[in-house]
């Protein structure tokens, strides 16, 4: 399946891409599968979105799709059909913090 991924500006700069990234994901379309495909195509992103060893999402990174926050969903949970079909992007967003 061809999946669309939207990255925050700093990660697009790091990966040297503009706009959305199109990824070919084999098998079930899950957060883990999308991130594995993204890191395979853009190895410079390894460790920026999730931890190198545990593969847990970094604290200030959030995942969205179809106007839903998927950040706390299990990594192997299927993503919405609209993402799997390429109709909607999987959004990786840098969270804001401060006071």
mmCIF file of C-alpha atoms in Angstrom:
data_model
loop_
_atom_site.group_PDB
_atom_site.id
_atom_site.type_symbol
_atom_site.label_atom_id
_atom_site.label_comp_id
_atom_site.label_asym_id
_atom_site.label_seq_id
_atom_site.Cartn_x
_atom_site.Cartn_y
_atom_site.Cartn_z
ATOM 1 C CA UNK A 1 0.000 0.000 0.000
ATOM 2 C CA UNK A 2 1.173 3.538 -0.729
ATOM 3 C CA UNK A 3 0.897 5.549 2.490
ATOM 4 C CA UNK A 4 1.200 9.326 2.765
ATOM 5 C CA UNK A 5 3.157 10.702 5.728
ATOM 6 C CA UNK A 6 3.316 14.363 6.757
ATOM 7 C CA UNK A 7 6.406 15.291 8.766
ATOM 8 C CA UNK A 8 7.098 18.405 10.840
ATOM 9 C CA UNK A 9 9.392 20.951 9.186
ATOM 10 C CA UNK A 10 12.508 20.063 11.184
ATOM 11 C CA UNK A 11 12.242 16.380 10.197
ATOM 12 C CA UNK A 12 11.592 17.263 6.544
ATOM 13 C CA UNK A 13 14.762 19.363 6.643
ATOM 14 C CA UNK A 14 16.727 16.527 8.249
ATOM 15 C CA UNK A 15 15.442 13.991 5.695
ATOM 16 C CA UNK A 16 15.853 16.500 2.850
ATOM 17 C CA UNK A 17 12.278 16.141 1.626
ATOM 18 C CA UNK A 18 9.555 18.637 0.855
ATOM 19 C CA UNK A 19 5.862 18.008 1.192
ATOM 20 C CA UNK A 20 4.483 14.622 2.143
ATOM 21 C CA UNK A 21 6.514 11.426 1.989
ATOM 22 C CA UNK A 22 4.979 8.517 0.049
ATOM 23 C CA UNK A 23 5.869 5.102 1.461
ATOM 24 C CA UNK A 24 5.181 1.587 0.275
ATOM 25 C CA UNK A 25 4.059 -0.375 3.345
ATOM 26 C CA UNK A 26 3.832 -4.149 3.150
ATOM 27 C CA UNK A 27 1.286 -6.037 5.247
ATOM 28 C CA UNK A 28 -1.025 -4.476 7.817
ATOM 29 C CA UNK A 29 -0.835 -0.682 7.950
ATOM 30 C CA UNK A 30 0.107 0.143 11.542
ATOM 31 C CA UNK A 31 2.120 2.901 13.224
ATOM 32 C CA UNK A 32 5.039 0.482 13.557
ATOM 33 C CA UNK A 33 4.883 -0.556 9.883
ATOM 34 C CA UNK A 34 4.736 3.066 8.704
ATOM 35 C CA UNK A 35 7.623 4.130 10.956
ATOM 36 C CA UNK A 36 9.687 1.088 9.916
ATOM 37 C CA UNK A 37 9.144 1.982 6.247
ATOM 38 C CA UNK A 38 9.928 5.668 6.898
ATOM 39 C CA UNK A 39 13.178 4.838 8.718
ATOM 40 C CA UNK A 40 14.175 2.347 5.998
ATOM 41 C CA UNK A 41 13.818 5.008 3.287
ATOM 42 C CA UNK A 42 15.205 7.853 5.442
ATOM 43 C CA UNK A 43 17.671 6.285 7.931
ATOM 44 C CA UNK A 44 18.647 9.747 9.199
ATOM 45 C CA UNK A 45 15.262 9.821 10.979
ATOM 46 C CA UNK A 46 16.071 6.760 13.141
ATOM 47 C CA UNK A 47 15.913 7.826 16.775
ATOM 48 C CA UNK A 48 14.163 11.137 16.082
ATOM 49 C CA UNK A 49 10.572 9.908 16.210
ATOM 50 C CA UNK A 50 10.996 6.892 18.457
ATOM 51 C CA UNK A 51 13.719 5.483 20.676
ATOM 52 C CA UNK A 52 16.428 3.422 18.928
ATOM 53 C CA UNK A 53 16.157 0.467 21.304
ATOM 54 C CA UNK A 54 12.601 0.386 22.645
ATOM 55 C CA UNK A 55 10.925 1.890 19.544
ATOM 56 C CA UNK A 56 8.672 3.873 21.897
ATOM 57 C CA UNK A 57 7.413 7.226 20.634
ATOM 58 C CA UNK A 58 9.504 10.185 21.790
ATOM 59 C CA UNK A 59 7.816 12.341 24.443
ATOM 60 C CA UNK A 60 7.296 15.423 22.276
ATOM 61 C CA UNK A 61 6.124 13.614 19.158
ATOM 62 C CA UNK A 62 2.462 12.963 18.415
ATOM 63 C CA UNK A 63 0.701 10.892 15.733
ATOM 64 C CA UNK A 64 -2.573 11.945 14.109
ATOM 65 C CA UNK A 65 -4.804 10.633 11.345
ATOM 66 C CA UNK A 66 -8.367 11.391 10.313
ATOM 67 C CA UNK A 67 -8.602 14.161 12.956
ATOM 68 C CA UNK A 68 -7.800 11.693 15.752
ATOM 69 C CA UNK A 69 -4.852 11.627 18.147
ATOM 70 C CA UNK A 70 -3.325 8.153 17.734
ATOM 71 C CA UNK A 71 -0.295 8.865 19.916
ATOM 72 C CA UNK A 72 -1.302 6.497 22.697
ATOM 73 C CA UNK A 73 -2.604 3.693 20.466
ATOM 74 C CA UNK A 74 -0.544 0.485 20.429
ATOM 75 C CA UNK A 75 2.111 0.554 17.666
ATOM 76 C CA UNK A 76 0.628 -2.571 16.074
ATOM 77 C CA UNK A 77 -2.988 -1.334 16.029
ATOM 78 C CA UNK A 78 -4.310 -0.894 12.478
ATOM 79 C CA UNK A 79 -4.407 2.691 11.239
ATOM 80 C CA UNK A 80 -7.723 4.060 9.903
ATOM 81 C CA UNK A 81 -8.797 2.740 6.499
ATOM 82 C CA UNK A 82 -8.473 6.216 4.948
ATOM 83 C CA UNK A 83 -4.744 6.172 5.807
ATOM 84 C CA UNK A 84 -4.283 2.593 4.606
ATOM 85 C CA UNK A 85 -5.942 3.479 1.291
ATOM 86 C CA UNK A 86 -3.807 6.613 0.864
ATOM 87 C CA UNK A 87 -6.798 8.973 1.080
ATOM 88 C CA UNK A 88 -5.580 10.653 4.274
ATOM 89 C CA UNK A 89 -2.003 11.219 5.509
ATOM 90 C CA UNK A 90 -0.467 9.857 8.688
ATOM 91 C CA UNK A 91 0.677 12.993 10.517
ATOM 92 C CA UNK A 92 3.781 13.099 12.686
ATOM 93 C CA UNK A 93 3.655 16.284 14.748
ATOM 94 C CA UNK A 94 6.151 17.879 17.107
ATOM 95 C CA UNK A 95 4.276 18.731 20.308
ATOM 96 C CA UNK A 96 4.513 22.179 21.857
ATOM 97 C CA UNK A 97 5.646 22.653 25.426
ATOM 98 C CA UNK A 98 6.279 25.649 27.577
ATOM 99 C CA UNK A 99 4.651 27.955 29.987
#
